[in-house]
Amino acid sequence: MKVVLLGAPGAGKGTQAKRISDFYAIPHISTGDIFRENIKNGTELGQLAKSYMDKGQLVPDEVVVSIVEDRLKKEDCQKGWLLDGFPRTLEQAESLAKFTDVDVVLDIEADFGLLEDRLCGRRVCPGCGASYHISTYSKPDCERCGQTLVHRDDDTKEVVRSRLEVYEKQTRPLIEYYAEKGVLKTVDGNLPIEECFAQIREIL
Ligand code: AMP
């Protein structure tokens, strides 16, 4: 099963990706997580990625594409994978198509008004990646693994606005691209997490 998750920042890609990956036992590949891991480890790639991420811009296509291409060659990807946050431009989608096919693209659609609030109020666990919202979870530590939750540097109002603009301009055209290929399925990202996941299971 080769699955791509599309959707604006805050639509719930990361949250659903964890559930899909656990339920279907396929690796969850998040380009954002790969960059954050590199930033944490102080690598050259991390430094480069951070200079774009801090402004809410996209890391250059050629950098992201080669990371994903290498990752998909690994042993654990031979029976399937779930891409979260890639592709994000038409160029990335076209590059992906050169080295693999895709079974289904799940487009998680959430109302624009929800996204900013979800992102600015989000707190994430640097250990297991779980994410919470300050309106429904007030503890400082992750429920799953106990690590202290953090407010992502790019979840501030200014950077969030720019990420949403980048999504509209560069990523939204992928919906049509995959619809034309006949692999697009739309999921309602306004729904509560478990209901959204139920929709996804039905599709998959
Ligand atoms: P995410 O965790 O998916 O929201 O990604 C966080 C940030 O990482 C994005 O705002 C981009 O700066 C960068 N990034 C992640 N995936 C990609 C991608 N496929 N292409 C370009 N930049 C990306």
CSV table of C-alpha atoms and ligand atoms in Angstrom, one decimal:
chain,number,residue,atom,x,y,z
A,1,MET,CA,0.0,0.0,0.0
A,2,LYS,CA,1.6,3.3,-1.2
A,3,VAL,CA,-0.2,6.2,0.3
A,4,VAL,CA,0.3,10.0,0.0
A,5,LEU,CA,-1.3,12.4,2.5
A,6,LEU,CA,-2.2,15.8,1.2
A,7,GLY,CA,-3.7,18.7,3.1
A,8,ALA,CA,-3.0,22.2,4.4
A,9,PRO,CA,-0.8,22.6,7.5
A,10,GLY,CA,-3.1,21.9,10.4
A,11,ALA,CA,-5.5,19.7,8.5
A,12,GLY,CA,-4.4,16.7,10.6
A,13,LYS,CA,-1.9,14.9,8.3
A,14,GLY,CA,0.5,14.1,11.1
A,15,THR,CA,-2.2,12.9,13.5
A,16,GLN,CA,-3.8,10.7,10.9
A,17,ALA,CA,-0.5,9.5,9.6
A,18,LYS,CA,0.4,8.0,13.0
A,19,ARG,CA,-2.9,6.1,13.1
A,20,ILE,CA,-2.6,4.8,9.5
A,21,SER,CA,1.0,3.8,10.0
A,22,ASP,CA,0.1,1.8,13.2
A,23,PHE,CA,-3.0,0.3,11.8
A,24,TYR,CA,-1.6,-0.9,8.5
A,25,ALA,CA,2.0,-1.4,9.7
A,26,ILE,CA,3.6,0.7,7.0
A,27,PRO,CA,6.4,3.2,7.6
A,28,HIS,CA,5.3,6.8,8.2
A,29,ILE,CA,7.7,9.1,6.2
A,30,SER,CA,7.3,12.7,7.2
A,31,THR,CA,9.7,15.1,5.4
A,32,GLY,CA,9.1,17.7,8.1
A,33,ASP,CA,10.1,15.2,10.8
A,34,ILE,CA,13.2,14.3,8.9
A,35,PHE,CA,14.2,18.0,8.8
A,36,ARG,CA,13.4,18.5,12.5
A,37,GLU,CA,15.5,15.5,13.4
A,38,ASN,CA,18.4,16.9,11.3
A,39,ILE,CA,18.0,20.3,13.0
A,40,LYS,CA,18.1,18.6,16.4
A,41,ASN,CA,21.3,16.8,15.5
A,42,GLY,CA,22.9,19.9,14.1
A,43,THR,CA,23.6,18.4,10.6
A,44,GLU,CA,24.3,20.5,7.5
A,45,LEU,CA,21.0,19.5,6.1
A,46,GLY,CA,19.3,20.6,9.3
A,47,GLN,CA,20.9,24.0,9.0
A,48,LEU,CA,19.8,24.4,5.4
A,49,ALA,CA,16.3,23.3,6.1
A,50,LYS,CA,15.9,25.5,9.1
A,51,SER,CA,16.7,28.6,7.0
A,52,TYR,CA,13.5,27.9,5.0
A,53,MET,CA,11.3,26.4,7.7
A,54,ASP,CA,11.7,29.4,10.0
A,55,LYS,CA,10.2,31.6,7.3
A,56,GLY,CA,7.4,29.2,6.5
A,57,GLN,CA,9.0,28.5,3.0
A,58,LEU,CA,9.6,25.3,1.3
A,59,VAL,CA,13.0,23.6,1.3
A,60,PRO,CA,14.2,23.4,-2.4
A,61,ASP,CA,12.7,20.5,-4.4
A,62,GLU,CA,16.0,18.8,-5.3
A,63,VAL,CA,16.9,18.5,-1.6
A,64,VAL,CA,13.6,17.0,-0.6
A,65,VAL,CA,13.3,14.7,-3.6
A,66,SER,CA,16.6,13.0,-3.1
A,67,ILE,CA,15.9,12.4,0.6
A,68,VAL,CA,12.6,10.8,-0.2
A,69,GLU,CA,14.0,8.8,-3.1
A,70,ASP,CA,16.7,7.3,-0.7
A,71,ARG,CA,14.2,6.7,2.0
A,72,LEU,CA,11.8,4.7,-0.2
A,73,LYS,CA,14.6,2.4,-1.3
A,74,LYS,CA,15.0,1.1,2.3
A,75,GLU,CA,14.0,-2.4,3.2
A,76,ASP,CA,11.1,-1.4,5.4
A,77,CYS,CA,9.4,0.4,2.4
A,78,GLN,CA,9.2,-2.6,0.2
A,79,LYS,CA,5.7,-3.5,1.2
A,80,GLY,CA,4.3,0.0,1.2
A,81,TRP,CA,4.7,3.4,2.8
A,82,LEU,CA,2.9,6.5,3.9
A,83,LEU,CA,4.2,9.9,2.7
A,84,ASP,CA,3.2,12.8,5.0
A,85,GLY,CA,4.2,16.3,3.7
A,86,PHE,CA,5.6,15.1,0.4
A,87,PRO,CA,5.1,16.0,-2.4
A,88,ARG,CA,4.3,19.6,-1.8
A,89,THR,CA,4.9,21.0,-5.3
A,90,LEU,CA,4.1,19.8,-8.8
A,91,GLU,CA,7.8,19.3,-9.5
A,92,GLN,CA,8.1,17.0,-6.4
A,93,ALA,CA,5.0,15.0,-7.6
A,94,GLU,CA,6.5,14.6,-11.0
A,95,SER,CA,9.8,13.5,-9.6
A,96,LEU,CA,8.1,11.0,-7.3
A,97,ALA,CA,6.2,9.6,-10.3
A,98,LYS,CA,9.5,8.9,-12.0
A,99,PHE,CA,10.6,6.4,-9.3
A,100,THR,CA,7.3,5.0,-8.0
A,101,ASP,CA,3.6,4.7,-8.5
A,102,VAL,CA,1.1,5.8,-5.8
A,103,ASP,CA,-2.0,3.7,-4.9
A,104,VAL,CA,-4.0,6.4,-3.2
A,105,VAL,CA,-3.7,10.1,-2.3
A,106,LEU,CA,-5.8,11.1,0.7
A,107,ASP,CA,-6.6,14.8,0.7
A,108,ILE,CA,-7.6,16.0,4.1
A,109,GLU,CA,-9.7,19.0,3.8
A,110,ALA,CA,-10.4,21.3,6.7
A,111,ASP,CA,-12.0,24.8,6.8
A,112,PHE,CA,-9.4,27.5,6.5
A,113,GLY,CA,-10.5,29.2,9.6
A,114,LEU,CA,-9.7,26.2,11.7
A,115,LEU,CA,-6.2,25.8,10.5
A,116,GLU,CA,-4.6,28.9,12.0
A,117,ASP,CA,-6.1,28.2,15.4
A,118,ARG,CA,-5.1,24.5,15.3
A,119,LEU,CA,-1.5,25.3,14.4
A,120,CYS,CA,-0.9,28.3,16.8
A,121,GLY,CA,-2.4,26.3,19.7
A,122,ARG,CA,-0.6,23.1,18.9
A,123,ARG,CA,2.0,21.6,21.2
A,124,VAL,CA,4.0,18.6,20.0
A,125,CYS,CA,6.0,15.9,21.7
A,126,PRO,CA,9.6,15.9,20.5
A,127,GLY,CA,9.9,12.3,21.5
A,128,CYS,CA,7.0,10.4,19.9
A,129,GLY,CA,5.6,13.2,17.7
A,130,ALA,CA,2.2,13.2,19.3
A,131,SER,CA,0.4,16.5,19.0
A,132,TYR,CA,-2.0,18.2,21.4
A,133,HIS,CA,-4.0,21.5,21.4
A,134,ILE,CA,-3.9,23.9,24.4
A,135,SER,CA,-7.7,24.2,24.4
A,136,THR,CA,-8.1,20.5,25.2
A,137,TYR,CA,-4.8,19.5,26.9
A,138,SER,CA,-3.2,21.6,29.6
A,139,LYS,CA,-0.5,19.3,30.9
A,140,PRO,CA,3.1,20.2,30.1
A,141,ASP,CA,4.2,16.6,29.3
A,142,CYS,CA,3.2,14.1,26.7
A,143,GLU,CA,0.6,11.6,27.8
A,144,ARG,CA,2.2,8.8,25.8
A,145,CYS,CA,5.9,9.1,26.6
A,146,GLY,CA,6.2,11.8,29.3
A,147,GLN,CA,8.5,14.2,27.4
A,148,THR,CA,8.0,17.9,27.7
A,149,LEU,CA,5.8,19.3,25.0
A,150,VAL,CA,7.1,22.0,22.7
A,151,HIS,CA,5.6,24.8,20.6
A,152,ARG,CA,7.1,24.4,17.2
A,153,ASP,CA,9.1,27.4,16.0
A,154,ASP,CA,7.0,27.5,12.8
A,155,ASP,CA,3.7,27.4,14.7
A,156,THR,CA,3.7,31.1,15.4
A,157,LYS,CA,1.1,33.4,13.9
A,158,GLU,CA,3.4,35.0,11.4
A,159,VAL,CA,5.1,31.8,10.1
A,160,VAL,CA,1.7,30.0,10.0
A,161,ARG,CA,0.3,32.7,7.7
A,162,SER,CA,3.2,32.2,5.3
A,163,ARG,CA,2.9,28.4,5.4
A,164,LEU,CA,-0.8,28.6,4.6
A,165,GLU,CA,-0.1,31.0,1.7
A,166,VAL,CA,2.7,28.6,0.4
A,167,TYR,CA,0.2,25.7,0.6
A,168,GLU,CA,-2.4,27.6,-1.5
A,169,LYS,CA,0.0,28.6,-4.2
A,170,GLN,CA,2.3,25.6,-4.4
A,171,THR,CA,0.6,22.5,-2.9
A,172,ARG,CA,-3.1,23.0,-3.7
A,173,PRO,CA,-2.5,22.3,-7.4
A,174,LEU,CA,-1.6,18.8,-6.5
A,175,ILE,CA,-5.2,18.0,-5.8
A,176,GLU,CA,-6.1,18.4,-9.5
A,177,TYR,CA,-2.9,16.6,-10.5
A,178,TYR,CA,-3.8,13.5,-8.5
A,179,ALA,CA,-7.5,13.7,-9.4
A,180,GLU,CA,-6.6,13.5,-13.0
A,181,LYS,CA,-4.6,10.4,-12.3
A,182,GLY,CA,-7.7,8.9,-10.7
A,183,VAL,CA,-6.1,8.2,-7.3
A,184,LEU,CA,-7.5,11.1,-5.2
A,185,LYS,CA,-9.8,10.6,-2.3
A,186,THR,CA,-11.1,13.4,-0.1
A,187,VAL,CA,-11.4,13.1,3.7
A,188,ASP,CA,-13.2,15.5,6.0
A,189,GLY,CA,-10.5,17.1,8.2
A,190,ASN,CA,-13.1,19.1,10.2
A,191,LEU,CA,-14.3,15.9,11.8
A,192,PRO,CA,-13.0,14.8,15.2
A,193,ILE,CA,-9.8,12.7,14.9
A,194,GLU,CA,-11.4,9.3,15.3
A,195,GLU,CA,-14.2,10.0,12.8
A,196,CYS,CA,-11.7,11.2,10.3
A,197,PHE,CA,-9.7,8.1,10.8
A,198,ALA,CA,-12.8,6.0,10.3
A,199,GLN,CA,-13.3,7.7,6.9
A,200,ILE,CA,-9.7,6.9,6.0
A,201,ARG,CA,-10.0,3.2,7.0
A,202,GLU,CA,-13.1,2.9,4.8
A,203,ILE,CA,-11.2,4.3,1.8
A,204,LEU,CA,-8.1,2.2,2.4
B,1,AMP,P1,5.6,19.8,8.2
B,1,AMP,O1,6.1,19.2,9.4
B,1,AMP,O2,5.2,18.8,7.1
B,1,AMP,O3,4.6,20.9,8.4
B,1,AMP,O4,6.9,20.6,7.5
B,1,AMP,C1,7.5,21.6,8.2
B,1,AMP,C2,8.4,22.4,7.2
B,1,AMP,O5,9.4,21.6,6.6
B,1,AMP,C3,7.6,23.0,6.0
B,1,AMP,O6,7.0,24.3,6.3
B,1,AMP,C4,8.8,23.2,5.0
B,1,AMP,O7,9.6,24.3,5.3
B,1,AMP,C5,9.6,21.9,5.3
B,1,AMP,N1,9.1,20.8,4.4
B,1,AMP,C6,8.5,19.7,4.8
B,1,AMP,N2,8.2,18.9,3.7
B,1,AMP,C7,8.6,19.6,2.6
B,1,AMP,C8,8.5,19.3,1.2
B,1,AMP,N3,8.0,18.2,0.7
B,1,AMP,N4,9.1,20.2,0.4
B,1,AMP,C9,9.6,21.4,0.9
B,1,AMP,N5,9.7,21.7,2.2
B,1,AMP,C10,9.2,20.8,3.1
